[in-house]
Amino acid sequence: MTLTEHCDDVMDAFVALFGRADTPSRLGREWLRFFQVPSSTWPRFWTTGLFAAGAHDLGKANRDFQQAVARRGDQVLRHEHLSALLLLQKPLWDWLAEQADVDPEIALAAVAGHHLKSAESCENGYPALGDALPGMSEHLVVLTGSPEFHTSVQHLATRLGWPVPEFDFPRLWRLYDGDNPVLDQAEQLRHRLRRFDKQLRNDPNRHALLMAIKAAVLVADTAGSGLKREAKEIPNWIGRCFEEPPYRAEDIEAKVWRPRIGEIESRIEKPFQETDFQIAARNMPAQALLLAPCGSGKTLAAWRWIQARLAERPTRNVIFLYPTRTTATEGFRDYVSHAPEGSLLHGTASYELPELFGNPDDPRDGRDYLVEDRLYALGYWPKRVFSATVDQFLGFMQQVYRSICLLPLLADSVVVFDEVHSFDAGLFSALQRYLETFDCPVLCMTASLPARRREALETLGLETWPREQDCFEQLETLAALPRYNVRALADASAAAKVATAAVAAGKRVLWVVNNVDRCQQLAAEHRAICYHSRFTLDDRRQRHQEVVDAFQQSDSAVIAVTTQVCEMSLDLDAQVLISEFAPVPALIQRMGRCNRHARDEKQPLGEVYFYPPENALPYQQDELSGVEKFVAALNGQAVSQSRLDALLSELTNSLDREAVKLTRFISDGPWAVGGADSLRETDQYSVQAVLDSEIEEVLRARRRGKPIDGWLLPAPRPLAQSEARLGRFPQVVSARHYLPATGLHKTAQQANEVEPCLIL
């Protein structure tokens, strides 16, 4: 493909996505609204964006890049850095500055950063913007005199209705010496962008326009490249993705609500009765925090809120975001799979979908849950309703390329964030910056929330619901219903006696500990089901289902020992809950697995036992602040959800608010650095690995182009090592440390000691 052809493709994609100079598309209008760019700025957005889309790869016109593409050499300078340096040459910069409705600095930043490797200084192993790659030649041969380069500039000018510029650049550019060497020009480029960065701090409207254009150019480049590679006709394919009318309230009623209610009625064998709380959910505002007990029907209430939003302003997409892959999968199964345009979106979705539906792309039911893998993120553009992890859609805030490519979906959506109590500091910080910076209807949901987080969300405009003046009899009855009889225990030995007695009495026991080693040890000692995160994905799915199935057998004794993974992902109802001390919100979530379906006072209370662990890990000591007071306040009492909420608020009211984490997409300004920070608080202790006994199977799957997710497991770094045949990913651990029933052990000896105790 020639340079001209590619630049034309990217400009075609930009126009297909966002519209024409005088007529924005629906996505174009929603894009500006989402980034909070005034609609009157449309001509400037369109002109600057289209120019950057057409000029972004002009720097590929150099001999080293051409040789690198042909595998005959290496680049001296990143091509997008050279594109920016070319634009700063006086003939082109003067030409650009003379045109109407264009912002030259924004265009420069969008061109330089479209591969997210435009940094003010050396970062993540990449040179600063405009600096030479180490160990390369001392000069650069630019090919701006070639007919192809002139044709590219001519096409760009013609598309914008501008005069074609005249220019004559020298062919040989010296990096270090001579007249105006490249490294001096690079410093001039960085100086200009530093000055621009300072201007942005006092001009929020221009900063919003910068973010909107940078993202638009990256998305258009991805579409122009990816669609052409897959032989898609760019304007038509994009048009088909976004041509259907937006969802209205009646569409959700027909496509989601009625199918879901029909399924519920077939299970309960009687008509479904909406609660007063669910009916009134239509009255929640566009920015709301929904606090309701476990089992109260929050997700159905969320769909009523969604219908109300669509009645106010029809919207193309509906997005449910969850903190973990497992909760996203459960959300998809229960509430998104009913929608014909539904999709599951997380790191192992292609693995999960066949397990959920057998043949997820079976055309007989009119639904196709899968996407075109080779289109990567673009493959999700035709979808309309999503259950996804927060990272998939909010990853753009840390300059994650894939997530930026999903912005055409997010920009025209209503969004539900579920289980917000369990967001780590990084995720919650990203949620705060998202609410602060972008315009989108948002509903946050949870059963309980620390006071500092509730206040933070209210400060950002979310209205807590139900309000103090609201009176929902069914909801209040459920919240006030005594559910648990709580007891404090001295230590793990006392907990073991409770567990043994409960199993002997035929009860369902869930025992939660804070680390995998103790989970494995206790599971072996008590001949219990063992469930934690350190399994291969295949085995974890089986252990998950094993736990759920066992607890559904209400007339038989069962004991399961788990880690924190139970707090959200396990839909089960234990009669007895035993737990080590953990942060108060986590303890409340664990309690939600006990006596989960209580509906009246005639039912027996769930038995809850808390005891201090051997050490605080994996928690920091400050995370356990208030736990002893929490347990002491509940000890010996019959406890309701409303009592838990009141105590949580009391214990967390005096805590300082969490610091808001840097979000690169917002804070980078004219720079663009991808992969520098994680959306979450990262786990530096674990790596993704496979068992050494399964390397050949993994290699065969790779050769067939099949996913290898089922073999992956998170392994402690000290246990993992590289394997040349697998490359950099995944790493390998010894199968001698692994048992399908208890997962990966720290040592082979531990695995051998456990094995004789197991019932498989």
PDB file of C-alpha atoms in Angstrom, residues 28-42 44-45 204-213 437 439:
ATOM      1  CA  GLY A  28     -19.744  13.143  15.698  1.00  0.00           C
ATOM      2  CA  ARG A  29     -22.389  14.949  17.759  1.00  0.00           C
ATOM      3  CA  GLU A  30     -22.180  12.457  20.626  1.00  0.00           C
ATOM      4  CA  TRP A  31     -18.369  12.554  20.520  1.00  0.00           C
ATOM      5  CA  LEU A  32     -18.333  16.289  21.189  1.00  0.00           C
ATOM      6  CA  ARG A  33     -20.961  15.934  23.933  1.00  0.00           C
ATOM      7  CA  PHE A  34     -19.012  13.119  25.610  1.00  0.00           C
ATOM      8  CA  PHE A  35     -15.784  15.157  25.649  1.00  0.00           C
ATOM      9  CA  GLN A  36     -17.769  18.251  26.711  1.00  0.00           C
ATOM     10  CA  VAL A  37     -16.722  20.170  23.610  1.00  0.00           C
ATOM     11  CA  PRO A  38     -19.279  22.849  22.620  1.00  0.00           C
ATOM     12  CA  SER A  39     -21.191  21.918  19.468  1.00  0.00           C
ATOM     13  CA  SER A  40     -20.237  25.318  18.012  1.00  0.00           C
ATOM     14  CA  THR A  41     -16.651  24.000  17.881  1.00  0.00           C
ATOM     15  CA  TRP A  42     -17.564  21.380  15.273  1.00  0.00           C
ATOM     16  CA  ARG A  44     -12.571  23.324  14.314  1.00  0.00           C
ATOM     17  CA  PHE A  45     -12.835  19.689  15.449  1.00  0.00           C
ATOM     18  CA  PRO A 204     -10.365  23.663  29.668  1.00  0.00           C
ATOM     19  CA  ASN A 205     -12.326  23.966  26.411  1.00  0.00           C
ATOM     20  CA  ARG A 206      -9.193  23.691  24.299  1.00  0.00           C
ATOM     21  CA  HIS A 207      -7.975  20.808  26.466  1.00  0.00           C
ATOM     22  CA  ALA A 208     -11.272  18.983  25.878  1.00  0.00           C
ATOM     23  CA  LEU A 209     -10.941  19.607  22.127  1.00  0.00           C
ATOM     24  CA  LEU A 210      -7.378  18.252  22.224  1.00  0.00           C
ATOM     25  CA  MET A 211      -8.506  15.009  23.922  1.00  0.00           C
ATOM     26  CA  ALA A 212     -11.373  14.602  21.449  1.00  0.00           C
ATOM     27  CA  ILE A 213      -9.134  15.065  18.391  1.00  0.00           C
ATOM     28  CA  THR A 437     -14.315  14.913  32.844  1.00  0.00           C
ATOM     29  CA  ASP A 439     -20.538  13.646  29.904  1.00  0.00           C
TER      30      ASP A 439
END
